[in-house]
Each structure stands twice: as C-alpha cells, then as structure tokens.
C-alpha cells in the first residue's frame, strides 16, 4: 500500500524522563539570541490540563494557521513545558535530592503541546498522530520522553517512525 511505512498493533507506552538539552547543544552557557523566540518546541506527553495555572495561560496563546493553539514566547514553568522553554530555577530539587539548576532547553522558545498520554498510558496511534500534527504545525524541535519497557524493531516503534518522518 503506497505511503504505508508499517502496520503494527496499537500498544501502550509509558512516560519516561530525559536530560538531553546539553546533549543537543542547548547548554546553559550558550549565548541566547532573539532568533530563539521563533523556535517552536513540540511537547508530546500528557498535555496541559485544565488546572487554574494552565487556564491562566489563555492570554499567552495564539493560533497556528491550522487553528491549533500555540503558547507564546514566555518563561512558562508548568511541569513538562518547563523542560522545553522554562526559565532558570536555581537550587531546584525533588524533596531535597538532586539539588541543582533546572532550566528549559530554549527558554525563549514557543511551545506546542500534544496530548498523547492518558490515565492508562500513551497509545501508539496517538503518538503517531501527534508527530503528524507537529510536522504539519511547523514544529522545529520535538521533546518526547516515552516508550515501552523493551526495545522494539524500528518498524514496530511508533516513536522511531514518527521521529524519522521529521
């Protein structure tokens, strides 16, 4: 079938964590430029909920050409989006462990958030749809920290297939 890369069962993945900004060359010491505010970082994870803090963001949102919401350039410190575009927080820790500096990869970037994870996990079909949407939205960098418990062959790994399409 033309245009089909792979067909596989729709399996559940789980959220993972990552510390990859330095690896990607976005270390804290890199001189920042105004051009970074044009970078769009796509977050593929649990999405932004309807908490009061999330609802306060409504004045920071503009629409992409296709009608999807995109948070404007602002040092937002919501849980997952702060890993992409959050400002620097000194002496950050988790219950006193791992004390250090927490920061987003590109603090002045804009963010686009794609919800793929639900209370029971993150389904392959949702993951692939999020990659397709992010590509259509013009996202420059995708932050995705999820996967299965065992390595999969490329043609059965929704994250690998979605990332390859970039």
PDB file of C-alpha atoms in Angstrom:
ATOM      1  CA  UNK A   1       0.000   0.000   0.000  1.00  0.00           C
ATOM      2  CA  UNK A   2       1.552   3.298  -1.087  1.00  0.00           C
ATOM      3  CA  UNK A   3       2.531   5.657   1.739  1.00  0.00           C
ATOM      4  CA  UNK A   4       2.375   2.990   4.449  1.00  0.00           C
ATOM      5  CA  UNK A   5       5.630   2.585   6.364  1.00  0.00           C
ATOM      6  CA  UNK A   6       4.492  -0.096   8.770  1.00  0.00           C
ATOM      7  CA  UNK A   7       1.439  -1.763  10.266  1.00  0.00           C
ATOM      8  CA  UNK A   8       1.558  -2.984  13.863  1.00  0.00           C
ATOM      9  CA  UNK A   9      -0.724  -3.376  16.901  1.00  0.00           C
ATOM     10  CA  UNK A  10      -1.671  -0.213  18.798  1.00  0.00           C
ATOM     11  CA  UNK A  11       0.267  -0.816  22.032  1.00  0.00           C
ATOM     12  CA  UNK A  12       0.580   1.253  25.177  1.00  0.00           C
ATOM     13  CA  UNK A  13       3.795   3.095  26.094  1.00  0.00           C
ATOM     14  CA  UNK A  14       4.730   4.822  29.358  1.00  0.00           C
ATOM     15  CA  UNK A  15       6.147   8.221  30.180  1.00  0.00           C
ATOM     16  CA  UNK A  16       9.911   8.410  30.700  1.00  0.00           C
ATOM     17  CA  UNK A  17      12.142  11.282  31.688  1.00  0.00           C
ATOM     18  CA  UNK A  18      15.112  12.694  29.859  1.00  0.00           C
ATOM     19  CA  UNK A  19      18.001  15.076  30.307  1.00  0.00           C
ATOM     20  CA  UNK A  20      19.024  15.749  26.749  1.00  0.00           C
ATOM     21  CA  UNK A  21      19.348  19.514  26.299  1.00  0.00           C
ATOM     22  CA  UNK A  22      23.105  19.591  26.875  1.00  0.00           C
ATOM     23  CA  UNK A  23      23.490  16.623  24.523  1.00  0.00           C
ATOM     24  CA  UNK A  24      21.598  18.554  21.824  1.00  0.00           C
ATOM     25  CA  UNK A  25      23.857  21.592  22.209  1.00  0.00           C
ATOM     26  CA  UNK A  26      21.482  23.794  24.195  1.00  0.00           C
ATOM     27  CA  UNK A  27      23.703  24.112  27.249  1.00  0.00           C
ATOM     28  CA  UNK A  28      23.011  26.878  29.737  1.00  0.00           C
ATOM     29  CA  UNK A  29      26.245  28.644  28.799  1.00  0.00           C
ATOM     30  CA  UNK A  30      25.296  29.096  25.133  1.00  0.00           C
ATOM     31  CA  UNK A  31      24.699  32.754  24.245  1.00  0.00           C
ATOM     32  CA  UNK A  32      20.987  33.291  23.607  1.00  0.00           C
ATOM     33  CA  UNK A  33      19.639  35.273  20.665  1.00  0.00           C
ATOM     34  CA  UNK A  34      16.292  36.810  19.810  1.00  0.00           C
ATOM     35  CA  UNK A  35      16.013  34.292  16.970  1.00  0.00           C
ATOM     36  CA  UNK A  36      15.239  31.597  19.543  1.00  0.00           C
ATOM     37  CA  UNK A  37      11.820  33.154  20.083  1.00  0.00           C
ATOM     38  CA  UNK A  38      10.938  31.871  16.600  1.00  0.00           C
ATOM     39  CA  UNK A  39      11.765  28.282  17.596  1.00  0.00           C
ATOM     40  CA  UNK A  40       8.728  26.099  18.230  1.00  0.00           C
ATOM     41  CA  UNK A  41       9.286  23.190  20.609  1.00  0.00           C
ATOM     42  CA  UNK A  42       6.648  20.480  20.430  1.00  0.00           C
ATOM     43  CA  UNK A  43       5.918  18.567  23.632  1.00  0.00           C
ATOM     44  CA  UNK A  44       4.433  15.106  23.124  1.00  0.00           C
ATOM     45  CA  UNK A  45       3.202  13.898  26.512  1.00  0.00           C
ATOM     46  CA  UNK A  46       0.267  14.389  28.908  1.00  0.00           C
ATOM     47  CA  UNK A  47      -0.709  17.798  27.539  1.00  0.00           C
ATOM     48  CA  UNK A  48      -1.656  20.860  29.548  1.00  0.00           C
ATOM     49  CA  UNK A  49      -4.609  20.172  31.810  1.00  0.00           C
ATOM     50  CA  UNK A  50      -7.414  22.459  32.884  1.00  0.00           C
ATOM     51  CA  UNK A  51      -5.802  23.470  36.182  1.00  0.00           C
ATOM     52  CA  UNK A  52      -6.130  27.132  37.222  1.00  0.00           C
ATOM     53  CA  UNK A  53      -2.446  27.642  36.373  1.00  0.00           C
ATOM     54  CA  UNK A  54      -2.958  26.252  32.870  1.00  0.00           C
ATOM     55  CA  UNK A  55      -6.082  28.348  32.350  1.00  0.00           C
ATOM     56  CA  UNK A  56      -4.116  31.494  33.232  1.00  0.00           C
ATOM     57  CA  UNK A  57      -2.089  30.857  30.068  1.00  0.00           C
ATOM     58  CA  UNK A  58      -5.035  31.754  27.822  1.00  0.00           C
ATOM     59  CA  UNK A  59      -3.673  35.273  27.259  1.00  0.00           C
ATOM     60  CA  UNK A  60      -0.351  33.771  26.128  1.00  0.00           C
ATOM     61  CA  UNK A  61      -1.875  31.693  23.372  1.00  0.00           C
ATOM     62  CA  UNK A  62      -2.161  32.406  19.661  1.00  0.00           C
ATOM     63  CA  UNK A  63      -3.418  30.152  16.909  1.00  0.00           C
ATOM     64  CA  UNK A  64      -1.310  28.421  14.310  1.00  0.00           C
ATOM     65  CA  UNK A  65      -2.565  28.783  10.711  1.00  0.00           C
ATOM     66  CA  UNK A  66      -4.470  25.498  11.019  1.00  0.00           C
ATOM     67  CA  UNK A  67      -6.283  26.637  14.179  1.00  0.00           C
ATOM     68  CA  UNK A  68      -4.183  24.787  16.779  1.00  0.00           C
ATOM     69  CA  UNK A  69      -3.187  26.716  19.889  1.00  0.00           C
ATOM     70  CA  UNK A  70       0.458  27.640  20.414  1.00  0.00           C
ATOM     71  CA  UNK A  71       1.755  29.185  23.640  1.00  0.00           C
ATOM     72  CA  UNK A  72       3.532  32.468  23.026  1.00  0.00           C
ATOM     73  CA  UNK A  73       7.157  33.130  23.901  1.00  0.00           C
ATOM     74  CA  UNK A  74       7.174  33.321  27.715  1.00  0.00           C
ATOM     75  CA  UNK A  75       9.134  31.597  30.520  1.00  0.00           C
ATOM     76  CA  UNK A  76       6.264  29.288  31.464  1.00  0.00           C
ATOM     77  CA  UNK A  77       7.023  26.968  34.356  1.00  0.00           C
ATOM     78  CA  UNK A  78       4.369  24.291  34.029  1.00  0.00           C
ATOM     79  CA  UNK A  79       5.730  20.812  34.665  1.00  0.00           C
ATOM     80  CA  UNK A  80       6.552  19.373  31.249  1.00  0.00           C
ATOM     81  CA  UNK A  81       6.605  22.547  29.203  1.00  0.00           C
ATOM     82  CA  UNK A  82       9.239  23.995  31.508  1.00  0.00           C
ATOM     83  CA  UNK A  83      11.646  21.320  30.325  1.00  0.00           C
ATOM     84  CA  UNK A  84      11.380  22.808  26.852  1.00  0.00           C
ATOM     85  CA  UNK A  85      11.003  26.529  27.365  1.00  0.00           C
ATOM     86  CA  UNK A  86      11.216  27.169  31.107  1.00  0.00           C
ATOM     87  CA  UNK A  87      13.424  29.786  32.697  1.00  0.00           C
ATOM     88  CA  UNK A  88      16.337  29.054  35.026  1.00  0.00           C
ATOM     89  CA  UNK A  89      15.474  27.889  38.571  1.00  0.00           C
ATOM     90  CA  UNK A  90      18.462  27.725  40.920  1.00  0.00           C
ATOM     91  CA  UNK A  91      18.612  25.256  43.826  1.00  0.00           C
ATOM     92  CA  UNK A  92      15.859  23.080  42.344  1.00  0.00           C
ATOM     93  CA  UNK A  93      15.404  19.598  43.801  1.00  0.00           C
ATOM     94  CA  UNK A  94      12.960  16.779  44.266  1.00  0.00           C
ATOM     95  CA  UNK A  95      12.354  16.510  48.013  1.00  0.00           C
ATOM     96  CA  UNK A  96      15.901  17.741  48.632  1.00  0.00           C
ATOM     97  CA  UNK A  97      17.504  15.234  46.259  1.00  0.00           C
ATOM     98  CA  UNK A  98      19.486  16.157  43.157  1.00  0.00           C
ATOM     99  CA  UNK A  99      19.871  19.823  44.074  1.00  0.00           C
ATOM    100  CA  UNK A 100      20.975  21.894  41.102  1.00  0.00           C
ATOM    101  CA  UNK A 101      19.804  24.262  38.411  1.00  0.00           C
ATOM    102  CA  UNK A 102      16.686  23.356  36.458  1.00  0.00           C
ATOM    103  CA  UNK A 103      16.058  25.044  33.143  1.00  0.00           C
ATOM    104  CA  UNK A 104      14.379  24.651  29.827  1.00  0.00           C
ATOM    105  CA  UNK A 105      16.347  23.868  26.706  1.00  0.00           C
ATOM    106  CA  UNK A 106      15.378  27.055  24.886  1.00  0.00           C
ATOM    107  CA  UNK A 107      13.844  29.472  27.443  1.00  0.00           C
ATOM    108  CA  UNK A 108      12.554  31.976  24.860  1.00  0.00           C
ATOM    109  CA  UNK A 109      11.015  29.343  22.576  1.00  0.00           C
ATOM    110  CA  UNK A 110       7.340  28.928  21.852  1.00  0.00           C
ATOM    111  CA  UNK A 111       5.700  25.656  22.764  1.00  0.00           C
ATOM    112  CA  UNK A 112       3.105  23.458  21.113  1.00  0.00           C
ATOM    113  CA  UNK A 113       1.726  20.691  23.324  1.00  0.00           C
ATOM    114  CA  UNK A 114       0.286  17.427  22.016  1.00  0.00           C
ATOM    115  CA  UNK A 115      -1.621  15.181  24.432  1.00  0.00           C
ATOM    116  CA  UNK A 116      -0.899  11.505  23.790  1.00  0.00           C
ATOM    117  CA  UNK A 117      -0.823  10.105  27.329  1.00  0.00           C
ATOM    118  CA  UNK A 118      -3.936   9.237  29.287  1.00  0.00           C
ATOM    119  CA  UNK A 119      -4.545   7.673  32.696  1.00  0.00           C
ATOM    120  CA  UNK A 120      -3.784   4.201  31.303  1.00  0.00           C
ATOM    121  CA  UNK A 121      -0.698   5.178  29.270  1.00  0.00           C
ATOM    122  CA  UNK A 122       0.343   6.507  25.872  1.00  0.00           C
ATOM    123  CA  UNK A 123      -1.044   4.700  22.812  1.00  0.00           C
ATOM    124  CA  UNK A 124       0.904   4.256  19.559  1.00  0.00           C
ATOM    125  CA  UNK A 125      -1.911   5.686  17.414  1.00  0.00           C
ATOM    126  CA  UNK A 126      -1.951   8.896  19.484  1.00  0.00           C
ATOM    127  CA  UNK A 127       1.854   9.164  19.380  1.00  0.00           C
ATOM    128  CA  UNK A 128       1.961   8.879  15.579  1.00  0.00           C
ATOM    129  CA  UNK A 129      -0.910  11.354  15.196  1.00  0.00           C
ATOM    130  CA  UNK A 130       0.963  13.844  17.406  1.00  0.00           C
ATOM    131  CA  UNK A 131       4.103  13.561  15.270  1.00  0.00           C
ATOM    132  CA  UNK A 132       1.997  14.134  12.128  1.00  0.00           C
ATOM    133  CA  UNK A 133       0.308  17.163  13.715  1.00  0.00           C
ATOM    134  CA  UNK A 134       3.623  18.610  14.931  1.00  0.00           C
ATOM    135  CA  UNK A 135       5.124  18.309  11.453  1.00  0.00           C
ATOM    136  CA  UNK A 136       2.053  19.974   9.920  1.00  0.00           C
ATOM    137  CA  UNK A 137       2.264  22.744  12.556  1.00  0.00           C
ATOM    138  CA  UNK A 138       5.881  23.555  11.658  1.00  0.00           C
ATOM    139  CA  UNK A 139       7.407  22.464  14.966  1.00  0.00           C
ATOM    140  CA  UNK A 140      11.223  22.781  14.967  1.00  0.00           C
ATOM    141  CA  UNK A 141      12.137  20.525  17.915  1.00  0.00           C
ATOM    142  CA  UNK A 142      10.084  17.701  19.389  1.00  0.00           C
ATOM    143  CA  UNK A 143      10.536  16.692  23.021  1.00  0.00           C
ATOM    144  CA  UNK A 144       9.160  13.226  23.642  1.00  0.00           C
ATOM    145  CA  UNK A 145      10.051  11.112  26.672  1.00  0.00           C
ATOM    146  CA  UNK A 146       8.028   7.945  26.440  1.00  0.00           C
ATOM    147  CA  UNK A 147       8.475   4.378  25.338  1.00  0.00           C
ATOM    148  CA  UNK A 148       7.956   0.744  26.099  1.00  0.00           C
ATOM    149  CA  UNK A 149       9.723  -1.454  28.596  1.00  0.00           C
ATOM    150  CA  UNK A 150      11.636  -3.383  25.919  1.00  0.00           C
ATOM    151  CA  UNK A 151      13.361  -2.242  22.713  1.00  0.00           C
ATOM    152  CA  UNK A 152      11.352  -2.705  19.524  1.00  0.00           C
ATOM    153  CA  UNK A 153      12.280  -3.177  15.897  1.00  0.00           C
ATOM    154  CA  UNK A 154      12.176   0.175  14.076  1.00  0.00           C
ATOM    155  CA  UNK A 155       9.100  -0.771  12.039  1.00  0.00           C
ATOM    156  CA  UNK A 156       7.134  -1.524  15.232  1.00  0.00           C
ATOM    157  CA  UNK A 157       8.241   1.524  17.244  1.00  0.00           C
ATOM    158  CA  UNK A 158       5.808   4.442  16.899  1.00  0.00           C
ATOM    159  CA  UNK A 159       8.264   6.966  18.353  1.00  0.00           C
ATOM    160  CA  UNK A 160      11.041   5.923  15.957  1.00  0.00           C
ATOM    161  CA  UNK A 161       8.696   6.034  12.967  1.00  0.00           C
ATOM    162  CA  UNK A 162       7.301   9.439  13.961  1.00  0.00           C
ATOM    163  CA  UNK A 163      10.766  10.884  14.564  1.00  0.00           C
ATOM    164  CA  UNK A 164      12.028   9.542  11.229  1.00  0.00           C
ATOM    165  CA  UNK A 165       9.268  11.409   9.398  1.00  0.00           C
ATOM    166  CA  UNK A 166      10.734  14.717  10.583  1.00  0.00           C
TER     167      UNK A 166
END
